[in-house]
Short mmCIF file of C-alpha atoms in Angstrom, two decimals:
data_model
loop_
_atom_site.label_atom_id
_atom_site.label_comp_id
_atom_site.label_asym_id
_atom_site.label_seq_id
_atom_site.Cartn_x
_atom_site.Cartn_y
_atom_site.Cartn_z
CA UNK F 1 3.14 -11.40 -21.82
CA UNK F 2 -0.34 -11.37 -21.18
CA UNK F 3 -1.45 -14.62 -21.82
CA UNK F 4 0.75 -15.86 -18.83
CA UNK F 5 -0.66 -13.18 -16.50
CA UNK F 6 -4.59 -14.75 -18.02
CA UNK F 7 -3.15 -18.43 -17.19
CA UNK F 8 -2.13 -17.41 -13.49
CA UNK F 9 -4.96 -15.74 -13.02
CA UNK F 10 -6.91 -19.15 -14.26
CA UNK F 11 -4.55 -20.76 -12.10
CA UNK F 12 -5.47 -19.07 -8.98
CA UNK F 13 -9.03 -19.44 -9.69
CA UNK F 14 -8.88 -22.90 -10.39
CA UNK F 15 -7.25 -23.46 -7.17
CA UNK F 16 -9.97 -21.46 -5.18
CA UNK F 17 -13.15 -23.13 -7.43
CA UNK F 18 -12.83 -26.50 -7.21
CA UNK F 19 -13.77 -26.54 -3.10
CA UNK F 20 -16.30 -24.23 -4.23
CA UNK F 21 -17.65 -26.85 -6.93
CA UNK F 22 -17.51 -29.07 -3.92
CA UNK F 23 -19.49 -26.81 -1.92
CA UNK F 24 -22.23 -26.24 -4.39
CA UNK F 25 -23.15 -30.23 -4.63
CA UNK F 26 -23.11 -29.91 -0.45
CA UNK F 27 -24.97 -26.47 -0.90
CA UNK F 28 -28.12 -28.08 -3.30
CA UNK F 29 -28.55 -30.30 -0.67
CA UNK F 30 -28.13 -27.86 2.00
CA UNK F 31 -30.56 -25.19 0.14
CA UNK F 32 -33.80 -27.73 -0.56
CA UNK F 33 -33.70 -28.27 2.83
CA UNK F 34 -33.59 -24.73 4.22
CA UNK F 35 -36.25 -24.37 1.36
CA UNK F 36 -38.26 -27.13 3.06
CA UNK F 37 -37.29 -25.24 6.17
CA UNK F 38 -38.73 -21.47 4.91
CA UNK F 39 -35.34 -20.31 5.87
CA UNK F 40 -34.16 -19.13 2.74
CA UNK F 41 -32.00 -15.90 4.25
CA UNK F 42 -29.79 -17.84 5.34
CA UNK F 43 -28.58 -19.18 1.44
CA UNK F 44 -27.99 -15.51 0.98
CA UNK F 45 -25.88 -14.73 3.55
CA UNK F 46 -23.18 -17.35 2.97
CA UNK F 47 -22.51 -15.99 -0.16
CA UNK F 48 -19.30 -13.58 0.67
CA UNK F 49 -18.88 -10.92 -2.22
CA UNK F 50 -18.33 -7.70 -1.94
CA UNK F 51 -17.56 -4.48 -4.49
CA UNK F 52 -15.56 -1.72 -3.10
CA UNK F 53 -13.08 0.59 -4.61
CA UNK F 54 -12.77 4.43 -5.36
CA UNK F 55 -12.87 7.33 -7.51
CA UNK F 56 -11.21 10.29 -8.10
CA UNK F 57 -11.17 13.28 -10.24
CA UNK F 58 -8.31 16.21 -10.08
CA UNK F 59 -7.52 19.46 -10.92
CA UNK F 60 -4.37 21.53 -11.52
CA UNK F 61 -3.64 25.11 -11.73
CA UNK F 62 -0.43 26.75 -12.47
CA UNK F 63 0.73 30.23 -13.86
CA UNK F 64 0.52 28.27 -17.72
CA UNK F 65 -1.81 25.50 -17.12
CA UNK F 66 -5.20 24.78 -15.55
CA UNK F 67 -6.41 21.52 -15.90
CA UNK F 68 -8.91 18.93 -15.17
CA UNK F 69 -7.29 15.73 -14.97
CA UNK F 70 -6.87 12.31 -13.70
CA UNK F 71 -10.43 11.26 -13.79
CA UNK F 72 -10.13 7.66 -12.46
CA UNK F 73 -12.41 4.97 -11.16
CA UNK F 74 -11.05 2.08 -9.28
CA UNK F 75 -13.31 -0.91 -8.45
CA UNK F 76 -11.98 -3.93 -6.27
CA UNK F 77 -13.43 -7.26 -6.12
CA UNK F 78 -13.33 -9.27 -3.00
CA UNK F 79 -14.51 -12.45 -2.54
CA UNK F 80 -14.53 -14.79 0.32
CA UNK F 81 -15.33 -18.70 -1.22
CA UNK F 82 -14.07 -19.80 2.23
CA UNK F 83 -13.68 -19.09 6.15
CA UNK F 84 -9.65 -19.40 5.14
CA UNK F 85 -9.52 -17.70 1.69
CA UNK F 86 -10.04 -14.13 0.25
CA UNK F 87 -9.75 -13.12 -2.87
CA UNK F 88 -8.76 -9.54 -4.14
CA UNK F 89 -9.17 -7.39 -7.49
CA UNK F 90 -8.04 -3.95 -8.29
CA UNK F 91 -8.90 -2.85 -11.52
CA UNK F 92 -7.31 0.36 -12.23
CA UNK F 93 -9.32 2.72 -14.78
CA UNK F 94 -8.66 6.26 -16.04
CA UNK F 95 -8.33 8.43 -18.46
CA UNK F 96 -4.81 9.36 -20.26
CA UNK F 97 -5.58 11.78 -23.30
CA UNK F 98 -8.95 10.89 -24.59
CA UNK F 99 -8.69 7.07 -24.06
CA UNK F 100 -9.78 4.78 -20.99
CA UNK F 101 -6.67 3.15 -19.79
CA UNK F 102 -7.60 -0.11 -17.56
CA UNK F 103 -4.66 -2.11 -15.61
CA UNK F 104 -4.75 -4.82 -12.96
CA UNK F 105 -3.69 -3.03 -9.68
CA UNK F 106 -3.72 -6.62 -8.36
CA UNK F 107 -5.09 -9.73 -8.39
CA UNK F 108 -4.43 -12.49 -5.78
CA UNK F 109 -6.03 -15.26 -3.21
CA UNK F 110 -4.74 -14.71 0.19
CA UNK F 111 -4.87 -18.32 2.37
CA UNK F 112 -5.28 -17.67 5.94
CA UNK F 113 -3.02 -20.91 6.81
CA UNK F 114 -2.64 -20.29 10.82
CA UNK F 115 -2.71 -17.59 13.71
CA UNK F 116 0.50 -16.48 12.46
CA UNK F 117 1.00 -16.87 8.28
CA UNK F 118 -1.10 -15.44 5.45
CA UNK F 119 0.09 -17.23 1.54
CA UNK F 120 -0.90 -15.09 -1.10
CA UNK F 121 -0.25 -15.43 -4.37
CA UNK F 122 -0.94 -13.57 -7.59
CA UNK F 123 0.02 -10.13 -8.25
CA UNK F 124 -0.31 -7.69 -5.43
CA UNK F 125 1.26 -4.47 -4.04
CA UNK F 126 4.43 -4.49 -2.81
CA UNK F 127 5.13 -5.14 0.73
CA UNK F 128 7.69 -2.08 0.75
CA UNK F 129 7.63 1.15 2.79
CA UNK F 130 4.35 2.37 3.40
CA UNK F 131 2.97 4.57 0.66
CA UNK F 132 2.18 1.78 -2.55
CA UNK F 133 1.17 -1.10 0.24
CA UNK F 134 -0.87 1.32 2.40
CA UNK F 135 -1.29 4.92 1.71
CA UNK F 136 -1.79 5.14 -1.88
CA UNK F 137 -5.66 5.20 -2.76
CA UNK F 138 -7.13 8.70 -3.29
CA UNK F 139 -9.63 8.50 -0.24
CA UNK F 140 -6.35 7.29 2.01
CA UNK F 141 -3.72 9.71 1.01
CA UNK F 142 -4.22 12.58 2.42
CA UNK F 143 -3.15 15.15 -0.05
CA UNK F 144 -4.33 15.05 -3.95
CA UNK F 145 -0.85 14.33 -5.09
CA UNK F 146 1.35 11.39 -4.36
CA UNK F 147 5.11 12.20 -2.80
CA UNK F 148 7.40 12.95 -5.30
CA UNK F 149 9.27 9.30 -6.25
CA UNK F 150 7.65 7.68 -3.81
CA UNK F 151 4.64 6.67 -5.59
CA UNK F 152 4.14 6.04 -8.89
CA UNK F 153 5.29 9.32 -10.79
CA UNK F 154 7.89 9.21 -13.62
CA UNK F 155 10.96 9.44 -11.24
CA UNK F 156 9.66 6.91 -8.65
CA UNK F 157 12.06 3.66 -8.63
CA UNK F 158 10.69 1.31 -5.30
CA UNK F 159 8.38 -0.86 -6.62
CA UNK F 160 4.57 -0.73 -7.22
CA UNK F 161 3.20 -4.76 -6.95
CA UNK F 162 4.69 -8.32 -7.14
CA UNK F 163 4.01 -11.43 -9.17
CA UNK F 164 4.87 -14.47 -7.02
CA UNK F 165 4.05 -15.52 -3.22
CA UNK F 166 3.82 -13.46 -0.16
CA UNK F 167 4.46 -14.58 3.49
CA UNK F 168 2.80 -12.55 5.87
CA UNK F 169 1.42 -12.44 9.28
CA UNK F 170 1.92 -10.41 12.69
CA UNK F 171 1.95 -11.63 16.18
CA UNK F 172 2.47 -9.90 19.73
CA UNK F 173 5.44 -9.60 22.31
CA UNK F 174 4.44 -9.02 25.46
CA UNK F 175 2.43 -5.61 24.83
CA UNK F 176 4.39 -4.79 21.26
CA UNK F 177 3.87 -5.93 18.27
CA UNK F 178 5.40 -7.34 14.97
CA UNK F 179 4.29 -8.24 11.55
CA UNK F 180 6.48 -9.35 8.61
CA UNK F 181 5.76 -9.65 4.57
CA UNK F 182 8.21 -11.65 2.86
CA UNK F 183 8.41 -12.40 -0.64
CA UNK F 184 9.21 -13.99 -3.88
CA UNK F 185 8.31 -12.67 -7.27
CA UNK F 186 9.56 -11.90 -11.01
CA UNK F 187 12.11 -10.34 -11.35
CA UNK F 188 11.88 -6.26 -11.91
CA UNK F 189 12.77 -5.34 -15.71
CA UNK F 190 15.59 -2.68 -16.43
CA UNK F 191 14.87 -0.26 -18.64
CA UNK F 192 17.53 0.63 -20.72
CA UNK F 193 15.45 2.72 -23.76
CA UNK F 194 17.43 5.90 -25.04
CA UNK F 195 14.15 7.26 -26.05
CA UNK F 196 13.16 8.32 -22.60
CA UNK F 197 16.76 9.53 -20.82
CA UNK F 198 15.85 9.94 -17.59
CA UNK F 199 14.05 6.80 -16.98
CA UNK F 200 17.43 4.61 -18.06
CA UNK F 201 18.95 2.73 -15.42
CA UNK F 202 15.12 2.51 -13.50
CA UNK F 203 13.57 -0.46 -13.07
CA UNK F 204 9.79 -1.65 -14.35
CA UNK F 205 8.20 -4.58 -11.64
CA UNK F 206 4.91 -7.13 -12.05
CA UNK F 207 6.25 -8.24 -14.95
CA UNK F 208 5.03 -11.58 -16.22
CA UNK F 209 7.72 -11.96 -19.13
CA UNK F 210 10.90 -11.26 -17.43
CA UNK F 211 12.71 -14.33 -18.30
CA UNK F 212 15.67 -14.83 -15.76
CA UNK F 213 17.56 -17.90 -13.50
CA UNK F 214 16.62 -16.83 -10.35
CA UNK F 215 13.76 -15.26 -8.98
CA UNK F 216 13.68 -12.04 -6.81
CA UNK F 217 13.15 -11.27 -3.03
CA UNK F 218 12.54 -9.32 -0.39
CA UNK F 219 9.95 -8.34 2.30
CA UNK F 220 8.94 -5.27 5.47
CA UNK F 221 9.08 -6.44 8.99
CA UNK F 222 7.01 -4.07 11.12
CA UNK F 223 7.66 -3.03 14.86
CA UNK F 224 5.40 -1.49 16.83
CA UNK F 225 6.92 -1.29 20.38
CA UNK F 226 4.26 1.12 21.99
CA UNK F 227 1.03 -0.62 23.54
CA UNK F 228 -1.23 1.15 21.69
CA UNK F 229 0.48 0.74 18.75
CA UNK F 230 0.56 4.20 17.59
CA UNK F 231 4.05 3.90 16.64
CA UNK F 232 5.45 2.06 14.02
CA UNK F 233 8.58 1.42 12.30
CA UNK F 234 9.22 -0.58 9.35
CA UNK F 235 12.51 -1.73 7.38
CA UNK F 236 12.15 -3.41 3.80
CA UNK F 237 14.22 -4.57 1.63
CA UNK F 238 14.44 -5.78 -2.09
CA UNK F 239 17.20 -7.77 -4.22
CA UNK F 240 16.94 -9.56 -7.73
CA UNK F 241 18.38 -9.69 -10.83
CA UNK F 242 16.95 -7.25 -13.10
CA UNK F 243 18.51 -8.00 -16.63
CA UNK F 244 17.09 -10.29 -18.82
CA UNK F 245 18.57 -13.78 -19.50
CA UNK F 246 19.19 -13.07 -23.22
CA UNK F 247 20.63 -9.89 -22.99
CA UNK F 248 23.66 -7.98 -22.28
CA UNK F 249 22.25 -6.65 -18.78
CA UNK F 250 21.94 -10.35 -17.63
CA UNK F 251 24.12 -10.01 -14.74
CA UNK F 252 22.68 -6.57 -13.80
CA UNK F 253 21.54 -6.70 -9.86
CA UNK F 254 19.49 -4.42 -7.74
CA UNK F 255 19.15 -4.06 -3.91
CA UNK F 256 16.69 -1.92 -2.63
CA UNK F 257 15.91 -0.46 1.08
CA UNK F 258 13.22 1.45 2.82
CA UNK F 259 13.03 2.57 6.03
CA UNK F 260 9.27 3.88 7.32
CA UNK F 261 7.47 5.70 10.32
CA UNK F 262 4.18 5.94 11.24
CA UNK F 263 2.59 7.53 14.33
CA UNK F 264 -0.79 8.41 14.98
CA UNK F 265 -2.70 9.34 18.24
CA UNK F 266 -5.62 11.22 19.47
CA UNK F 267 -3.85 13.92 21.53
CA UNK F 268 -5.96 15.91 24.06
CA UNK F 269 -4.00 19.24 24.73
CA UNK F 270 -4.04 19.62 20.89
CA UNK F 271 -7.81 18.99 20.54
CA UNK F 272 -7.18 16.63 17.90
CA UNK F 273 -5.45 13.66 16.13
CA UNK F 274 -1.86 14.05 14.68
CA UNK F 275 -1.12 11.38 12.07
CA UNK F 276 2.87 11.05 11.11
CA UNK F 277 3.93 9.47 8.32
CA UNK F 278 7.35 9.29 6.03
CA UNK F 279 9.54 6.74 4.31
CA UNK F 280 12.90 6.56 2.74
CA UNK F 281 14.23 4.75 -0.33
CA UNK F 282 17.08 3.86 -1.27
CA UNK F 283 17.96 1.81 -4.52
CA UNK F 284 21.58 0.41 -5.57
CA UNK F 285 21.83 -0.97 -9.07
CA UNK F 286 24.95 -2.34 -10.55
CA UNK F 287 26.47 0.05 -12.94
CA UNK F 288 25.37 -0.66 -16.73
CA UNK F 289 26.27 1.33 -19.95
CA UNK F 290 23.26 2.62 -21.55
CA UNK F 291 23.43 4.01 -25.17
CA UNK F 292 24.01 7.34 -25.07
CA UNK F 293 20.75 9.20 -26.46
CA UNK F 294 22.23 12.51 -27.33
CA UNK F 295 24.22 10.49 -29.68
CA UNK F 296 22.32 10.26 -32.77
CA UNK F 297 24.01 7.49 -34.46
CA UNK F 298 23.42 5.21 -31.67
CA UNK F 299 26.85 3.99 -31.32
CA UNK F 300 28.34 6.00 -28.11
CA UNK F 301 27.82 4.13 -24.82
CA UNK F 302 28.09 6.00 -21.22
CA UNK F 303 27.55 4.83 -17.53
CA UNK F 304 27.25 5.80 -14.07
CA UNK F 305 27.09 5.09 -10.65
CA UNK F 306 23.45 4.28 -10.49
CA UNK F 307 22.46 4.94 -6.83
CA UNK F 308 19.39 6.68 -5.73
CA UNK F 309 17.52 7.86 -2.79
CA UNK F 310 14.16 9.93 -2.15
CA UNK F 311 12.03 10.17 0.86
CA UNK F 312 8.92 11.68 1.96
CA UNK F 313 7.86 12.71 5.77
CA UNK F 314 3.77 14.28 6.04
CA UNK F 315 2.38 15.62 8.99
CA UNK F 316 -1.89 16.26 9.28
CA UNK F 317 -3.27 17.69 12.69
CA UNK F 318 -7.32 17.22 12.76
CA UNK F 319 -9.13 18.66 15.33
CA UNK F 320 -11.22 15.67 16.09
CA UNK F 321 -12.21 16.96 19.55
CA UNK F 322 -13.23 20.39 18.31
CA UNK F 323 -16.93 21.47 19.83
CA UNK F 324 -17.60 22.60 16.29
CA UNK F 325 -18.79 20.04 13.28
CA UNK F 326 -16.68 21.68 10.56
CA UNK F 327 -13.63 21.90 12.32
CA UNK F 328 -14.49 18.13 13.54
CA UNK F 329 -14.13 17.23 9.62
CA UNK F 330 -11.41 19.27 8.16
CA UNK F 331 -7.73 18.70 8.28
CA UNK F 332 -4.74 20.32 7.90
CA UNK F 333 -1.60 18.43 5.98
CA UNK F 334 2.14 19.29 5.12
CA UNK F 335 4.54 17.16 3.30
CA UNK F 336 8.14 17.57 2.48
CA UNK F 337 9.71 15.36 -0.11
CA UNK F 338 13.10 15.04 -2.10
CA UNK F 339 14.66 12.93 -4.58
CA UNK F 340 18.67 12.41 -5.28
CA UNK F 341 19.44 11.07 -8.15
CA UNK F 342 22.39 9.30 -9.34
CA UNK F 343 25.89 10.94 -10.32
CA UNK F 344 25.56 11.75 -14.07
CA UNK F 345 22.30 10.41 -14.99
CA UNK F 346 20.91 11.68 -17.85
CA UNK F 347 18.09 14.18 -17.31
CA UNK F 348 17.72 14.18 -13.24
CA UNK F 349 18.32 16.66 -10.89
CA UNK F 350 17.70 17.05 -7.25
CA UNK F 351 14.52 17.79 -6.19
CA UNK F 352 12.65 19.04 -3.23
CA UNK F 353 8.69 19.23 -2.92
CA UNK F 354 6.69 21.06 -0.54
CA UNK F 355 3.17 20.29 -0.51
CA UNK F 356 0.77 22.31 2.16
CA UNK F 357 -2.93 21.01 2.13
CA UNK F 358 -6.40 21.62 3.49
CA UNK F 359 -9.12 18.45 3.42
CA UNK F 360 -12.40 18.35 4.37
CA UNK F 361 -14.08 14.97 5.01
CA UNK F 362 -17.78 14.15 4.22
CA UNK F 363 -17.33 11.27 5.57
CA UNK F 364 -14.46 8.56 6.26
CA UNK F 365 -14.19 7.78 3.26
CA UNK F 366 -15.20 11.29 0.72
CA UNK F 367 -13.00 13.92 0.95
CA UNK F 368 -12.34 17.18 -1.26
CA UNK F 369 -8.63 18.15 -0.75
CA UNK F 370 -6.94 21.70 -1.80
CA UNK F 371 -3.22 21.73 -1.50
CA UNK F 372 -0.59 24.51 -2.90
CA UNK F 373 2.47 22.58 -4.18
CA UNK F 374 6.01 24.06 -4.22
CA UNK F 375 9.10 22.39 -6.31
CA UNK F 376 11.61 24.69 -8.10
CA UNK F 377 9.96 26.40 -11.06
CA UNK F 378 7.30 24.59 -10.79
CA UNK F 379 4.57 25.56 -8.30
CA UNK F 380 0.84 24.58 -8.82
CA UNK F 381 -2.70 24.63 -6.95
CA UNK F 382 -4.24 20.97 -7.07
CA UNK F 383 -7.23 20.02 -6.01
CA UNK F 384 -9.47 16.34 -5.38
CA UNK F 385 -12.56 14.71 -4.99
CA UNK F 386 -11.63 11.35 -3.26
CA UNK F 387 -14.72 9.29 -2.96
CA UNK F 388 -14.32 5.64 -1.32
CA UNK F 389 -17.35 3.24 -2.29
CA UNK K 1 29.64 6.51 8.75
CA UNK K 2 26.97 8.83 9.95
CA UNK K 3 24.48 6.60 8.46
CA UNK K 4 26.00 3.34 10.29
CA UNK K 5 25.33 5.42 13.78
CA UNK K 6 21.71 6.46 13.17
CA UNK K 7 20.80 3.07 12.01
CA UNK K 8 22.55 1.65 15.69
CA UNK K 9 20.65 4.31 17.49
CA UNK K 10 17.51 3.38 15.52
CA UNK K 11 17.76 -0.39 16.63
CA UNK K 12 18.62 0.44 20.46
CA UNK K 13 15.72 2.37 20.48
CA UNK K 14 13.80 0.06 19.11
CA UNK K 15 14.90 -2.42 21.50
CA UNK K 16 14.44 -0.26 24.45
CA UNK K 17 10.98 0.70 23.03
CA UNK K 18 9.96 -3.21 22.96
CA UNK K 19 11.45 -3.81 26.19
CA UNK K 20 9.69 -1.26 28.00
CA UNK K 21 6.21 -1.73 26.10
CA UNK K 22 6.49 -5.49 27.12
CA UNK K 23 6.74 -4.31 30.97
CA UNK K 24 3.20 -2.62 30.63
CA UNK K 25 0.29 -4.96 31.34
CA UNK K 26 -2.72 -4.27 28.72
CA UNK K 27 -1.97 -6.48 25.93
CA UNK K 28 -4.09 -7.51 23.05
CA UNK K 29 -5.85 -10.17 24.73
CA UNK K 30 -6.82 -7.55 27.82
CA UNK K 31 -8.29 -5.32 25.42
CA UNK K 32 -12.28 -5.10 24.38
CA UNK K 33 -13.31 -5.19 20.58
CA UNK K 34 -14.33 -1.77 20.77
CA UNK K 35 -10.56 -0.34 22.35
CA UNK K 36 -8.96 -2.50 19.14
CA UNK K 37 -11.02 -0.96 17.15
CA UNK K 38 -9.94 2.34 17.99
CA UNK K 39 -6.46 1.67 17.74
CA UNK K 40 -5.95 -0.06 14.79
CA UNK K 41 -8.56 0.67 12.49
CA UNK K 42 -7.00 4.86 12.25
CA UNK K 43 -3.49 3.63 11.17
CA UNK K 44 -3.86 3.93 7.60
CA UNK K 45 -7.23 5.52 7.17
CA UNK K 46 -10.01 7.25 9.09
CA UNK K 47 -11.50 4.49 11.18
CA UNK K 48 -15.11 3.36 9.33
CA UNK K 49 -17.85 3.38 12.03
CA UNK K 50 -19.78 -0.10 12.43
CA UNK K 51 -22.80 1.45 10.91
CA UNK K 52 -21.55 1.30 7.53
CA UNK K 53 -21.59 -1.71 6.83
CA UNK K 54 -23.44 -5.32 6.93
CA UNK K 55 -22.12 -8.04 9.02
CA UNK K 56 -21.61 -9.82 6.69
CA UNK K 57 -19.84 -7.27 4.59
CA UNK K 58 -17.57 -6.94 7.72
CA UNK K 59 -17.01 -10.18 8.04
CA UNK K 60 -15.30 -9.95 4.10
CA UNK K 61 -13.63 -7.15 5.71
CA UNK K 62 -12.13 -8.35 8.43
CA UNK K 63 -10.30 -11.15 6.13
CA UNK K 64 -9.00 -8.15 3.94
CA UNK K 65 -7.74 -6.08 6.56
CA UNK K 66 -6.34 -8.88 8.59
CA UNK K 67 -4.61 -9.48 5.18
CA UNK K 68 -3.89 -5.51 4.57
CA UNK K 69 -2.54 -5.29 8.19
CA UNK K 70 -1.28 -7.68 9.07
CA UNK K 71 -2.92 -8.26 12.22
CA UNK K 72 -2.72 -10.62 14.96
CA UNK K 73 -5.82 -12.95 14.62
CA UNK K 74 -7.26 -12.33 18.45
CA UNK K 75 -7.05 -8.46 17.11
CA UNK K 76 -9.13 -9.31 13.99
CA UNK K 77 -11.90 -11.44 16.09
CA UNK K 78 -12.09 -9.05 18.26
CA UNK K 79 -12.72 -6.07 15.98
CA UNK K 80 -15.12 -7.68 14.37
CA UNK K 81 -17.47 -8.97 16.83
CA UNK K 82 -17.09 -4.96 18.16
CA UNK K 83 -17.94 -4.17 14.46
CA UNK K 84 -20.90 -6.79 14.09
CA UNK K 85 -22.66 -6.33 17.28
CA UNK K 86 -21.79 -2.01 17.23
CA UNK K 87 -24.98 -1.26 15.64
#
């Protein structure tokens, strides 16, 4: 329910205002005498806000559609009130049909407690694989689509953001390094709606009215075992009940993995930087009967064995250390993803994707992408303007 | 089961990896601002240059992507006295 999200959210801000009230008595004081002082910059400076975000606007063309779509503009908040504490905002706007759709990517304070543990709490992405966590904003991802159910399409299933607390941190091992994200949030919701077949037996997370005993967790631990840390490897994992307490699916469970690689280095017989990236998902949920929906009466039941996998693996070569400016800028991208589905879901099939994509980068941050995007029957041109503010 | 084997192979190599990395000398507290810089701040997106922003934009940041990426907190000082003093 809403209200409860509004109440955390007062919660959280509660929490992180009332040093700040306590720092605006000290401040008065502080500011008449910088006044007296004719060193008024400095007032400015310790105030720690900053507005950043991105926008994006897409088009598709296909043998029976061309399209511009997916005009979205995605502002995030940050806020520093203290050395220790940051505060972050995503406020996800677009447009579906002809109306402006807004939705709270996240919203959480982060508490820097010591060299080696980060608290946050609130609602924030999900600390699983690579692609919702880190990859997923237009300017980052490096092709104008997002991996087939990976991300957040209508066949993904790993999930997008947690409400609860996060554990995080990273330290070093001689010349390696490790970082973990654990985890405890609401439970994910299972959807069980005849209306939409294929999305039975899937799972909805950042929920804030999932009623349920226990709560849900899981978390990534990160190696990366080469001293330059070009390499990475992660491993994440994700269990919880996912039915709710007053319902039939109330003993319903669901374990998810991911496994994910990163490598990216400046390579100097190549002329350029190759950046690696790919992650695999798996998700086991206990079997459930869902109503049938080719039934029309609504009375026949049927079930299935509802495991899942999908993975994605993208390769982009730059030639950073062309001679020539242009070449310097553009970027060349291939991705290969799949999805398995489970044994006698409704309305799923295997699927593989094959994405092949061209960028060019104004700047680290602006990009127009062009890719060519292959699945069976279904092959489009896409293109992007990612522009990070 | 197949998957069983890749998954041991995965971890030996993993442990091999860290075991061997750990033999090399340059670790984070040998390295320079600038070097960190270079290495991390590419992992996930094109690396921003120090010119675009204000310190004390960076210093906001620094707490996000410390956050973000999990990084050691010698890494994050580091990088951003590189990214405050680059311009």
């Amino acid at each position: 329910m809403k209200p409860k999200l509004i109440i955390i959210l007062f919660a959280i801000g509660g929490l992180i205002n009332s040093p700040q009230i306590y720092a605006q008595q000290y401040n008065q004081e502080l500011i008449d005498s910088l006044i007296k002082n004719s060193t008024q910059t400095q007032v400015a400076k310790a105030s720690k806000f900053l507005i950043s975000g991105f926008t994006t606007f897409n088009g598709k063309f296909s043998n029976n559609q061309s399209t511009f779509s997916d005009v979205g503009f995605t502002p995030i908040l940050l806020w520093k009130p203290h050395e220790k504490i940051l505060v972050e905002v995503e406020m996800e706007t677009a447009i579906m049909g002809n109306a402006t759709n807004i939705e709270l990517g996240y919203a959480d304070a982060s508490f820097f407690v010591n060299k080696y543990l980060t608290i946050r709490a609130g609602k924030f992405l999900a600390p699983f694989g690579i692609f919702q966590d880190r990859l997923h904003p237009s300017w980052i991802n490096k092709l104008p689509t997002v991996p087939l159910a990976n991300g957040e399409d209508e066949l993904a299933f790993g999930p997008v953001s947690e409400i609860g607390f996060d554990f995080r941190g990273g330290a070093q091992i001689g010349a390696s390094k490790i970082n973990y994200s654990f985890f405890v949030s609401n439970n994910a919701a299972l959807i069980t709606d005849p209306a939409i077949p294929s999305k039975q037996g899937t799972l909805s997370y950042g929920n804030v009215d999932v009623q349920s005993k226990k709560l849900s967790y899981g978390g990534r631990v990160g190696l990366l075992p080469i001293e330059n840390s070009s390499l990475e490897i992660g491993f994440s994992y994700r269990y919880g009940n996912v039915g709710d307490t007053s319902y039939n699916y109330k003993s319903v469970k669901a374990a998810m993995y991911a496994v994910d690689f990163s490598y990216i280095n400046p390579i100097d017989i190549i002329k350029g930087t190759l950046d690696i990236k790919a992650q695999w998902n798996k998700a086991n949920i206990d079997n459930a009967s869902y109503l049938d929906p080719g039934d029309p009466t609504g009375s026949t039941w049927y079930t299935f064995d509802n495991k899942r996998t999908s993975f994605f693996s993208q390769a982009a070569y730059r030639p950073t250390m062309s001679q020539s400016k242009f070449l310097k800028k553009t970027e060349l991208v291939f991705r290969y993803a799949g999805f398995n589905p489970p044994t006698g879901a409704k309305d799923l099939q295997e699927i593989r994707q094959y994405t092949y994509g061209i960028n060019y980068w104004f700047n680290w941050r602006t990009a127009f992408k062009a890719a060519y995007q292959s699945e069976k029957n279904n092959n489009a041109i896409f293109i992007q303007i990612a522009v990070g503010f | 089961m197949k998957r069983n084997i890749l998954i041991i192979v995965f971890a030996i190599i993993i442990t091999m990896g860290l075991v061997f990395a750990s033999c090399v000398s340059s670790k984070v507290t040998d390295k320079s601002g600038s070097q960190l810089w270079a290495q991390n701040c590419m992992r996930c997106h094109n690396s921003p240059p120090s010119s675009a922003f204000t310190n004390t934009q960076w210093n906001i940041i620094s707490s996000h992507m410390r956050q973000r990426a999990m990084l050691t907190e010698t890494e994050s000082k580091k990088i951003l006295e590189f990214l405050q003093t680059g311009d």
